[in-house]
Amino acid sequence: MRGFTGVAMYHPKNTHNWGSLCRTAYILGVDYLATIGPRYTPQVSDTLKTYRHIPVFRFANFEAFWDSLPYGCRLAGVEMTKEAVELRDYRHHERACYLLGAEDYGLPPDVVERCHDVIRLAGARSLNVSVAGSIVLYHRLALAGKAVTG
């Protein structure tokens, strides 16, 4: 698939979830990772030590993250909102960063408003953040070559 893929997590609460997501992201070919809020520290659950293989960026706040998005990158928030597109209907972009929220409160409304796209996973309740991120990344990989270009 052309383009690139990033994964970011907004104010991660459980570091083991972040570590698991890093491991999955690396396995599925993500180009970079980012945390917004708390500093990134290597996690035991990241058995592949992803930080040694792909860049992991740390941002103090959402504004710093937003200002550092790569040129032409679409920010896709993963959040349970009425307006969100169901993942099964979502067309991934060539250059995308997927933003996942904190385990206890998700993405704040002002952050959701800044996202170019918002994706919702099926189900009445939210999934574990590392599971949700893994599903979105696998969906992107499964549809490789069918991305929206531009």
PDB file of C-alpha atoms in Angstrom:
ATOM      1  CA  MET A   1       0.000   0.000   0.000  1.00  0.00           C
ATOM      2  CA  ARG A   2       1.277   3.438  -0.878  1.00  0.00           C
ATOM      3  CA  GLY A   3       1.445   6.208   1.675  1.00  0.00           C
ATOM      4  CA  PHE A   4       2.052   5.811   5.391  1.00  0.00           C
ATOM      5  CA  THR A   5       0.301   4.946   8.606  1.00  0.00           C
ATOM      6  CA  GLY A   6       0.620   6.436  12.065  1.00  0.00           C
ATOM      7  CA  VAL A   7      -1.054   5.532  15.347  1.00  0.00           C
ATOM      8  CA  ALA A   8      -1.450   7.942  18.230  1.00  0.00           C
ATOM      9  CA  MET A   9      -2.958   7.574  21.673  1.00  0.00           C
ATOM     10  CA  TYR A  10      -4.444  10.484  23.602  1.00  0.00           C
ATOM     11  CA  HIS A  11      -3.610  10.421  27.328  1.00  0.00           C
ATOM     12  CA  PRO A  12      -3.125   6.660  27.680  1.00  0.00           C
ATOM     13  CA  LYS A  13      -4.251   5.476  31.094  1.00  0.00           C
ATOM     14  CA  ASN A  14      -3.024   1.877  31.112  1.00  0.00           C
ATOM     15  CA  THR A  15       0.530   1.545  29.904  1.00  0.00           C
ATOM     16  CA  HIS A  16       0.155  -2.184  29.162  1.00  0.00           C
ATOM     17  CA  ASN A  17      -2.541  -1.293  26.592  1.00  0.00           C
ATOM     18  CA  TRP A  18      -0.132   1.112  24.924  1.00  0.00           C
ATOM     19  CA  GLY A  19       2.570  -1.553  24.854  1.00  0.00           C
ATOM     20  CA  SER A  20       0.221  -4.105  23.290  1.00  0.00           C
ATOM     21  CA  LEU A  21      -0.895  -1.592  20.668  1.00  0.00           C
ATOM     22  CA  CYS A  22       2.741  -0.757  19.848  1.00  0.00           C
ATOM     23  CA  ARG A  23       3.520  -4.415  19.290  1.00  0.00           C
ATOM     24  CA  THR A  24       0.517  -4.940  17.019  1.00  0.00           C
ATOM     25  CA  ALA A  25       1.213  -1.720  15.117  1.00  0.00           C
ATOM     26  CA  TYR A  26       4.776  -2.805  14.417  1.00  0.00           C
ATOM     27  CA  ILE A  27       3.656  -6.271  13.263  1.00  0.00           C
ATOM     28  CA  LEU A  28       1.058  -4.711  10.927  1.00  0.00           C
ATOM     29  CA  GLY A  29       3.535  -2.295   9.337  1.00  0.00           C
ATOM     30  CA  VAL A  30       2.756   1.037  10.978  1.00  0.00           C
ATOM     31  CA  ASP A  31       5.324   3.707  10.109  1.00  0.00           C
ATOM     32  CA  TYR A  32       5.241   5.737  13.331  1.00  0.00           C
ATOM     33  CA  LEU A  33       3.619   5.956  16.761  1.00  0.00           C
ATOM     34  CA  ALA A  34       2.817   8.896  19.009  1.00  0.00           C
ATOM     35  CA  THR A  35       1.544   9.592  22.492  1.00  0.00           C
ATOM     36  CA  ILE A  36      -0.227  12.765  23.501  1.00  0.00           C
ATOM     37  CA  GLY A  37       0.035  13.588  27.174  1.00  0.00           C
ATOM     38  CA  PRO A  38       2.094  11.342  29.425  1.00  0.00           C
ATOM     39  CA  ARG A  39       5.608  10.499  28.340  1.00  0.00           C
ATOM     40  CA  TYR A  40       6.188   7.288  26.466  1.00  0.00           C
ATOM     41  CA  THR A  41       8.139   4.661  28.308  1.00  0.00           C
ATOM     42  CA  PRO A  42       8.930   1.191  26.987  1.00  0.00           C
ATOM     43  CA  GLN A  43       6.351  -1.354  28.171  1.00  0.00           C
ATOM     44  CA  VAL A  44       6.775  -5.009  29.105  1.00  0.00           C
ATOM     45  CA  SER A  45       3.759  -5.842  26.908  1.00  0.00           C
ATOM     46  CA  ASP A  46       5.692  -4.534  23.885  1.00  0.00           C
ATOM     47  CA  THR A  47       7.787  -7.686  23.605  1.00  0.00           C
ATOM     48  CA  LEU A  48       9.211  -6.573  20.249  1.00  0.00           C
ATOM     49  CA  LYS A  49      10.556  -3.307  21.695  1.00  0.00           C
ATOM     50  CA  THR A  50       8.909  -1.329  18.923  1.00  0.00           C
ATOM     51  CA  TYR A  51      10.675   1.918  19.859  1.00  0.00           C
ATOM     52  CA  ARG A  52      13.875   0.341  18.503  1.00  0.00           C
ATOM     53  CA  HIS A  53      12.345  -0.194  15.053  1.00  0.00           C
ATOM     54  CA  ILE A  54       9.957   2.660  14.257  1.00  0.00           C
ATOM     55  CA  PRO A  55       9.779   6.240  15.507  1.00  0.00           C
ATOM     56  CA  VAL A  56       7.768   6.931  18.666  1.00  0.00           C
ATOM     57  CA  PHE A  57       6.949  10.610  19.095  1.00  0.00           C
ATOM     58  CA  ARG A  58       5.818  12.218  22.360  1.00  0.00           C
ATOM     59  CA  PHE A  59       3.679  15.333  22.479  1.00  0.00           C
ATOM     60  CA  ALA A  60       2.736  17.344  25.544  1.00  0.00           C
ATOM     61  CA  ASN A  61      -0.694  18.256  24.175  1.00  0.00           C
ATOM     62  CA  PHE A  62      -2.993  17.873  21.200  1.00  0.00           C
ATOM     63  CA  GLU A  63      -1.961  21.205  19.635  1.00  0.00           C
ATOM     64  CA  ALA A  64       1.687  20.135  19.456  1.00  0.00           C
ATOM     65  CA  PHE A  65       0.614  16.814  17.921  1.00  0.00           C
ATOM     66  CA  TRP A  66      -1.693  18.534  15.400  1.00  0.00           C
ATOM     67  CA  ASP A  67       1.039  20.970  14.357  1.00  0.00           C
ATOM     68  CA  SER A  68       3.398  18.034  13.737  1.00  0.00           C
ATOM     69  CA  LEU A  69       1.108  15.878  11.584  1.00  0.00           C
ATOM     70  CA  PRO A  70       2.869  15.004   8.339  1.00  0.00           C
ATOM     71  CA  TYR A  71       1.886  16.967   5.245  1.00  0.00           C
ATOM     72  CA  GLY A  72      -1.243  15.559   3.635  1.00  0.00           C
ATOM     73  CA  CYS A  73      -1.973  13.253   6.569  1.00  0.00           C
ATOM     74  CA  ARG A  74      -5.614  12.585   7.451  1.00  0.00           C
ATOM     75  CA  LEU A  75      -6.330  12.281  11.152  1.00  0.00           C
ATOM     76  CA  ALA A  76      -8.912   9.569  11.838  1.00  0.00           C
ATOM     77  CA  GLY A  77     -10.258   9.499  15.374  1.00  0.00           C
ATOM     78  CA  VAL A  78     -11.595   6.215  16.703  1.00  0.00           C
ATOM     79  CA  GLU A  79     -14.550   7.118  18.882  1.00  0.00           C
ATOM     80  CA  MET A  80     -18.119   6.044  19.606  1.00  0.00           C
ATOM     81  CA  THR A  81     -20.117   9.018  18.315  1.00  0.00           C
ATOM     82  CA  LYS A  82     -23.358   9.146  16.332  1.00  0.00           C
ATOM     83  CA  GLU A  83     -21.600  10.938  13.484  1.00  0.00           C
ATOM     84  CA  ALA A  84     -18.777   8.413  13.167  1.00  0.00           C
ATOM     85  CA  VAL A  85     -18.512   6.142  10.128  1.00  0.00           C
ATOM     86  CA  GLU A  86     -18.766   2.421  10.906  1.00  0.00           C
ATOM     87  CA  LEU A  87     -15.396   0.787  10.318  1.00  0.00           C
ATOM     88  CA  ARG A  88     -16.917  -1.683   7.844  1.00  0.00           C
ATOM     89  CA  ASP A  89     -17.906   1.305   5.638  1.00  0.00           C
ATOM     90  CA  TYR A  90     -14.727   3.335   6.083  1.00  0.00           C
ATOM     91  CA  ARG A  91     -12.320   3.914   3.200  1.00  0.00           C
ATOM     92  CA  HIS A  92      -8.811   4.363   4.565  1.00  0.00           C
ATOM     93  CA  HIS A  93      -6.637   7.148   3.184  1.00  0.00           C
ATOM     94  CA  GLU A  94      -3.140   6.639   1.790  1.00  0.00           C
ATOM     95  CA  ARG A  95      -1.623   8.931   4.387  1.00  0.00           C
ATOM     96  CA  ALA A  96      -3.381   8.484   7.719  1.00  0.00           C
ATOM     97  CA  CYS A  97      -2.870   8.656  11.439  1.00  0.00           C
ATOM     98  CA  TYR A  98      -5.361   6.858  13.686  1.00  0.00           C
ATOM     99  CA  LEU A  99      -6.022   8.550  17.015  1.00  0.00           C
ATOM    100  CA  LEU A 100      -7.311   6.527  19.957  1.00  0.00           C
ATOM    101  CA  GLY A 101      -8.536   7.989  23.219  1.00  0.00           C
ATOM    102  CA  ALA A 102      -7.968   7.320  26.868  1.00  0.00           C
ATOM    103  CA  GLU A 103      -9.460   4.107  28.185  1.00  0.00           C
ATOM    104  CA  ASP A 104     -11.752   5.822  30.685  1.00  0.00           C
ATOM    105  CA  TYR A 105     -13.073   8.808  28.714  1.00  0.00           C
ATOM    106  CA  GLY A 106     -12.075   8.422  25.061  1.00  0.00           C
ATOM    107  CA  LEU A 107     -11.334  11.480  22.943  1.00  0.00           C
ATOM    108  CA  PRO A 108     -12.596  14.845  24.179  1.00  0.00           C
ATOM    109  CA  PRO A 109     -15.211  16.533  21.940  1.00  0.00           C
ATOM    110  CA  ASP A 110     -12.817  19.346  20.929  1.00  0.00           C
ATOM    111  CA  VAL A 111     -10.287  16.757  19.715  1.00  0.00           C
ATOM    112  CA  VAL A 112     -12.970  14.789  17.840  1.00  0.00           C
ATOM    113  CA  GLU A 113     -13.982  18.025  16.054  1.00  0.00           C
ATOM    114  CA  ARG A 114     -10.424  18.456  14.757  1.00  0.00           C
ATOM    115  CA  CYS A 115     -10.255  14.956  13.261  1.00  0.00           C
ATOM    116  CA  HIS A 116     -10.743  14.753   9.500  1.00  0.00           C
ATOM    117  CA  ASP A 117     -12.624  11.470   9.938  1.00  0.00           C
ATOM    118  CA  VAL A 118     -14.161   9.656  12.885  1.00  0.00           C
ATOM    119  CA  ILE A 119     -14.466   5.874  12.867  1.00  0.00           C
ATOM    120  CA  ARG A 120     -16.736   3.775  15.057  1.00  0.00           C
ATOM    121  CA  LEU A 121     -16.360   0.061  15.716  1.00  0.00           C
ATOM    122  CA  ALA A 122     -19.462  -2.112  15.948  1.00  0.00           C
ATOM    123  CA  GLY A 123     -20.815  -2.903  19.408  1.00  0.00           C
ATOM    124  CA  ALA A 124     -22.810  -1.263  22.155  1.00  0.00           C
ATOM    125  CA  ARG A 125     -19.777  -0.749  24.422  1.00  0.00           C
ATOM    126  CA  SER A 126     -16.246   0.388  23.850  1.00  0.00           C
ATOM    127  CA  LEU A 127     -13.458  -2.116  23.374  1.00  0.00           C
ATOM    128  CA  ASN A 128     -10.100  -2.178  25.091  1.00  0.00           C
ATOM    129  CA  VAL A 129      -8.022   0.523  23.360  1.00  0.00           C
ATOM    130  CA  SER A 130      -5.308  -1.858  22.179  1.00  0.00           C
ATOM    131  CA  VAL A 131      -7.957  -4.198  20.746  1.00  0.00           C
ATOM    132  CA  ALA A 132      -9.796  -1.328  19.024  1.00  0.00           C
ATOM    133  CA  GLY A 133      -6.578   0.006  17.503  1.00  0.00           C
ATOM    134  CA  SER A 134      -5.578  -3.469  16.358  1.00  0.00           C
ATOM    135  CA  ILE A 135      -8.921  -3.993  14.627  1.00  0.00           C
ATOM    136  CA  VAL A 136      -8.666  -0.673  12.788  1.00  0.00           C
ATOM    137  CA  LEU A 137      -5.099  -1.431  11.672  1.00  0.00           C
ATOM    138  CA  TYR A 138      -6.012  -4.921  10.511  1.00  0.00           C
ATOM    139  CA  HIS A 139      -8.969  -3.499   8.554  1.00  0.00           C
ATOM    140  CA  ARG A 140      -6.578  -1.074   6.836  1.00  0.00           C
ATOM    141  CA  LEU A 141      -4.198  -3.893   5.977  1.00  0.00           C
ATOM    142  CA  ALA A 142      -7.015  -6.167   4.740  1.00  0.00           C
ATOM    143  CA  LEU A 143      -8.192  -3.426   2.384  1.00  0.00           C
ATOM    144  CA  ALA A 144      -4.684  -2.473   1.203  1.00  0.00           C
ATOM    145  CA  GLY A 145      -4.818  -1.163  -2.330  1.00  0.00           C
ATOM    146  CA  LYS A 146      -8.378   0.059  -1.880  1.00  0.00           C
ATOM    147  CA  ALA A 147      -7.459   3.251  -0.054  1.00  0.00           C
ATOM    148  CA  VAL A 148      -8.743   6.662  -1.026  1.00  0.00           C
ATOM    149  CA  THR A 149      -5.875   8.399  -2.800  1.00  0.00           C
ATOM    150  CA  GLY A 150      -4.992  12.040  -2.891  1.00  0.00           C
TER     151      GLY A 150
END
